[in-house]
């Protein structure tokens, strides 16, 4: 059926993590009819469900979350990072909320690989970044660090991935100019046994692209 976004009024997760499972501006998967871009507020998170729940229903009804079958498929959307500067994390990620049966500390069924709301599950970070950096990361339920690719980030005890450069991705970038919208595609190929074998990313703008994964 039609997938519709709706706000979940849950406590904001730790500031060390993304503010919610949606980018600053993303058009989302193409529905059966035209819808405006998803424009979530800084908090609370924005989730996807088969249909919007009536506001009169109790919080536990929020367990009606959309689940995607993306094996051997490609998920594509357009994002606009032009207003996401340093310190901002525009994020779009997938977690197993539809399968999770344990209510979280945030009053819903949110879970992730870092147990932000008290429940762990596998997590696919398609997009975490801003107009200066980009990370895409696969996590299993017990791996908070995950296996990632992209560009940017670092500190006293860690360095972010360097799969491309600030000349290629950033304001005025020669491949992805983040002052303008660009297209994101993520593919999930499988091996001979039907298990996920990789997460292949592609950022594209005006016929130029960055591919990594």
Tab-separated table of C-alpha atoms in Angstrom:
chain	number	residue	atom	x	y	z
A	1	UNK	CA	0.000	0.000	0.000
A	2	UNK	CA	0.860	3.673	0.040
A	3	UNK	CA	3.675	4.566	2.463
A	4	UNK	CA	3.069	7.799	4.336
A	5	UNK	CA	5.366	9.704	6.720
A	6	UNK	CA	4.158	10.678	10.155
A	7	UNK	CA	5.732	12.252	13.209
A	8	UNK	CA	6.241	10.198	16.358
A	9	UNK	CA	6.235	12.333	19.488
A	10	UNK	CA	8.980	10.514	21.353
A	11	UNK	CA	11.875	11.939	23.399
A	12	UNK	CA	14.780	13.139	21.263
A	13	UNK	CA	17.656	10.598	21.144
A	14	UNK	CA	21.142	11.399	22.397
A	15	UNK	CA	22.773	14.310	20.519
A	16	UNK	CA	25.643	11.997	19.619
A	17	UNK	CA	23.318	10.248	17.198
A	18	UNK	CA	21.169	11.431	14.338
A	19	UNK	CA	17.979	13.265	15.221
A	20	UNK	CA	15.810	10.777	13.349
A	21	UNK	CA	15.555	8.310	10.519
A	22	UNK	CA	15.164	10.877	7.759
A	23	UNK	CA	17.418	13.321	5.906
A	24	UNK	CA	17.153	17.081	6.202
A	25	UNK	CA	15.286	17.084	2.874
A	26	UNK	CA	14.493	13.878	1.055
A	27	UNK	CA	11.843	12.970	-1.405
A	28	UNK	CA	11.700	9.378	-0.136
A	29	UNK	CA	10.664	6.361	-2.182
A	30	UNK	CA	8.316	7.168	-5.033
A	31	UNK	CA	4.742	6.474	-3.896
A	32	UNK	CA	1.820	5.619	-6.124
A	33	UNK	CA	0.881	9.308	-6.323
A	34	UNK	CA	2.754	12.583	-6.046
A	35	UNK	CA	3.587	13.762	-2.524
A	36	UNK	CA	5.668	16.713	-1.302
A	37	UNK	CA	9.240	16.170	-0.008
A	38	UNK	CA	9.677	14.927	3.560
A	39	UNK	CA	10.671	17.953	5.616
A	40	UNK	CA	11.059	16.752	9.221
A	41	UNK	CA	11.615	19.172	12.064
A	42	UNK	CA	14.907	18.792	14.004
A	43	UNK	CA	13.013	16.580	16.466
A	44	UNK	CA	11.196	14.280	16.998
A	45	UNK	CA	12.104	11.512	14.527
A	46	UNK	CA	10.112	10.900	11.366
A	47	UNK	CA	9.051	7.289	10.753
A	48	UNK	CA	7.288	5.598	7.833
A	49	UNK	CA	4.121	3.577	8.295
A	50	UNK	CA	1.619	1.831	5.979
A	51	UNK	CA	-0.837	4.602	6.868
A	52	UNK	CA	-0.919	7.481	9.380
A	53	UNK	CA	-2.311	6.411	12.781
A	54	UNK	CA	-5.169	8.473	14.241
A	55	UNK	CA	-3.888	10.818	16.945
A	56	UNK	CA	-6.444	9.402	19.382
A	57	UNK	CA	-4.744	5.995	19.481
A	58	UNK	CA	-2.292	5.132	22.305
A	59	UNK	CA	1.502	5.152	21.790
A	60	UNK	CA	1.749	1.380	21.376
A	61	UNK	CA	-0.163	1.733	18.098
A	62	UNK	CA	3.054	3.203	16.762
A	63	UNK	CA	4.222	-0.337	16.176
A	64	UNK	CA	2.635	-0.028	12.710
A	65	UNK	CA	5.920	0.666	10.974
A	66	UNK	CA	6.700	0.144	7.293
A	67	UNK	CA	9.098	-2.670	6.370
A	68	UNK	CA	11.019	-2.691	3.096
A	69	UNK	CA	12.255	-5.726	1.156
A	70	UNK	CA	15.353	-4.244	-0.495
A	71	UNK	CA	17.429	-7.352	-1.249
A	72	UNK	CA	18.602	-7.238	-4.878
A	73	UNK	CA	16.921	-3.856	-5.259
A	74	UNK	CA	17.971	-0.216	-5.457
A	75	UNK	CA	16.481	2.543	-3.301
A	76	UNK	CA	16.733	6.042	-4.829
A	77	UNK	CA	15.817	9.486	-3.534
A	78	UNK	CA	16.895	13.122	-3.857
A	79	UNK	CA	18.419	14.984	-0.924
A	80	UNK	CA	19.217	18.652	-0.321
A	81	UNK	CA	22.067	19.257	2.147
A	82	UNK	CA	22.537	22.944	1.359
A	83	UNK	CA	21.343	24.090	4.798
A	84	UNK	CA	23.050	21.297	6.778
A	85	UNK	CA	26.311	22.845	7.967
A	86	UNK	CA	29.014	21.642	10.378
A	87	UNK	CA	27.506	20.071	13.487
A	88	UNK	CA	24.318	19.039	11.671
A	89	UNK	CA	23.650	15.375	10.826
A	90	UNK	CA	21.029	14.900	8.125
A	91	UNK	CA	20.279	11.186	8.453
A	92	UNK	CA	18.247	8.548	6.663
A	93	UNK	CA	18.589	5.051	8.058
A	94	UNK	CA	16.782	1.738	8.322
A	95	UNK	CA	16.216	-0.206	11.541
A	96	UNK	CA	14.061	-3.226	12.393
A	97	UNK	CA	11.176	-1.454	14.091
A	98	UNK	CA	8.541	-3.535	12.301
A	99	UNK	CA	10.133	-6.719	13.679
A	100	UNK	CA	11.052	-5.409	17.131
A	101	UNK	CA	8.685	-6.573	19.894
A	102	UNK	CA	10.375	-4.748	22.776
A	103	UNK	CA	9.101	-1.296	23.673
A	104	UNK	CA	11.939	1.221	23.908
A	105	UNK	CA	12.721	3.866	26.510
A	106	UNK	CA	11.419	6.434	23.996
A	107	UNK	CA	7.852	5.121	24.272
A	108	UNK	CA	7.774	3.395	20.877
A	109	UNK	CA	9.546	0.462	19.193
A	110	UNK	CA	12.660	2.314	18.095
A	111	UNK	CA	15.875	0.307	18.060
A	112	UNK	CA	19.371	0.709	16.603
A	113	UNK	CA	22.908	-0.652	16.829
A	114	UNK	CA	23.906	1.831	19.569
A	115	UNK	CA	20.902	1.251	21.845
A	116	UNK	CA	20.035	4.972	21.846
A	117	UNK	CA	16.572	4.241	23.256
A	118	UNK	CA	17.551	1.063	25.127
A	119	UNK	CA	16.910	-1.582	22.444
A	120	UNK	CA	19.490	-2.959	20.016
A	121	UNK	CA	18.901	-4.128	16.450
A	122	UNK	CA	20.631	-4.123	13.079
A	123	UNK	CA	20.936	-0.722	11.428
A	124	UNK	CA	21.614	0.463	7.876
A	125	UNK	CA	22.773	4.078	7.772
A	126	UNK	CA	22.169	5.098	4.171
A	127	UNK	CA	22.865	8.765	4.833
A	128	UNK	CA	24.565	10.507	7.746
A	129	UNK	CA	26.149	13.811	6.924
A	130	UNK	CA	25.919	17.422	5.899
A	131	UNK	CA	27.190	19.625	3.088
A	132	UNK	CA	30.807	18.908	4.112
A	133	UNK	CA	30.752	15.165	4.828
A	134	UNK	CA	28.908	11.922	4.059
A	135	UNK	CA	28.896	8.506	5.771
A	136	UNK	CA	27.040	5.291	4.829
A	137	UNK	CA	27.371	2.438	7.337
A	138	UNK	CA	26.182	-1.134	7.863
A	139	UNK	CA	25.745	-2.294	11.482
A	140	UNK	CA	24.710	-5.587	12.976
A	141	UNK	CA	22.881	-5.440	16.285
A	142	UNK	CA	26.060	-5.690	18.382
A	143	UNK	CA	28.320	-3.480	16.258
A	144	UNK	CA	27.870	0.169	17.114
A	145	UNK	CA	30.829	1.249	14.956
A	146	UNK	CA	29.808	-0.717	11.873
A	147	UNK	CA	31.500	-0.888	8.472
A	148	UNK	CA	31.297	2.451	6.740
A	149	UNK	CA	32.347	4.425	3.683
A	150	UNK	CA	32.158	8.008	2.519
A	151	UNK	CA	34.098	11.135	3.397
A	152	UNK	CA	34.754	13.344	6.401
A	153	UNK	CA	34.766	13.360	10.155
A	154	UNK	CA	37.439	12.717	12.723
A	155	UNK	CA	38.741	13.616	16.141
A	156	UNK	CA	41.336	12.776	18.768
A	157	UNK	CA	40.649	9.035	18.665
A	158	UNK	CA	39.116	8.363	15.253
A	159	UNK	CA	39.192	9.310	11.604
A	160	UNK	CA	36.225	9.150	9.261
A	161	UNK	CA	36.390	7.415	5.870
A	162	UNK	CA	38.175	9.041	2.932
A	163	UNK	CA	36.662	7.332	-0.107
A	164	UNK	CA	36.537	10.677	-1.911
A	165	UNK	CA	37.705	14.232	-1.206
A	166	UNK	CA	36.373	17.655	-0.256
A	167	UNK	CA	37.122	18.764	-3.813
A	168	UNK	CA	34.685	16.117	-5.067
A	169	UNK	CA	31.980	16.491	-2.383
A	170	UNK	CA	31.148	19.776	-0.703
A	171	UNK	CA	30.066	23.347	-1.450
A	172	UNK	CA	31.240	23.965	-5.016
A	173	UNK	CA	32.417	20.333	-5.328
A	174	UNK	CA	33.488	19.230	-8.800
A	175	UNK	CA	31.328	16.082	-8.611
A	176	UNK	CA	28.691	16.753	-5.953
A	177	UNK	CA	28.074	20.444	-5.251
A	178	UNK	CA	26.214	20.270	-1.946
A	179	UNK	CA	24.731	23.736	-2.367
A	180	UNK	CA	22.361	22.025	-4.814
A	181	UNK	CA	20.139	18.889	-4.514
A	182	UNK	CA	21.606	15.562	-5.654
A	183	UNK	CA	20.382	12.006	-6.142
A	184	UNK	CA	21.254	9.115	-3.840
A	185	UNK	CA	20.999	5.460	-4.880
A	186	UNK	CA	21.759	2.500	-2.637
A	187	UNK	CA	21.770	-1.101	-3.861
A	188	UNK	CA	21.635	-4.273	-1.769
A	189	UNK	CA	23.084	-7.201	-3.803
A	190	UNK	CA	22.931	-10.743	-2.431
A	191	UNK	CA	25.235	-13.761	-2.620
A	192	UNK	CA	24.406	-17.214	-3.999
A	193	UNK	CA	22.564	-18.101	-0.773
A	194	UNK	CA	20.359	-14.999	-0.930
A	195	UNK	CA	22.145	-13.188	1.929
A	196	UNK	CA	23.084	-9.514	1.771
A	197	UNK	CA	26.621	-9.242	0.383
A	198	UNK	CA	27.172	-5.467	0.183
A	199	UNK	CA	25.678	-1.988	0.321
A	200	UNK	CA	26.663	-0.093	-2.822
A	201	UNK	CA	26.237	3.671	-2.767
A	202	UNK	CA	26.015	6.182	-5.608
A	203	UNK	CA	25.721	9.965	-5.279
A	204	UNK	CA	24.856	11.634	-8.594
A	205	UNK	CA	24.426	15.176	-9.884
A	206	UNK	CA	24.386	16.581	-13.431
A	207	UNK	CA	25.750	13.382	-14.956
A	208	UNK	CA	28.675	13.040	-12.510
A	209	UNK	CA	28.759	10.488	-9.708
A	210	UNK	CA	30.608	9.146	-6.674
A	211	UNK	CA	30.338	5.382	-6.158
A	212	UNK	CA	31.477	3.618	-2.993
A	213	UNK	CA	30.482	0.903	-0.558
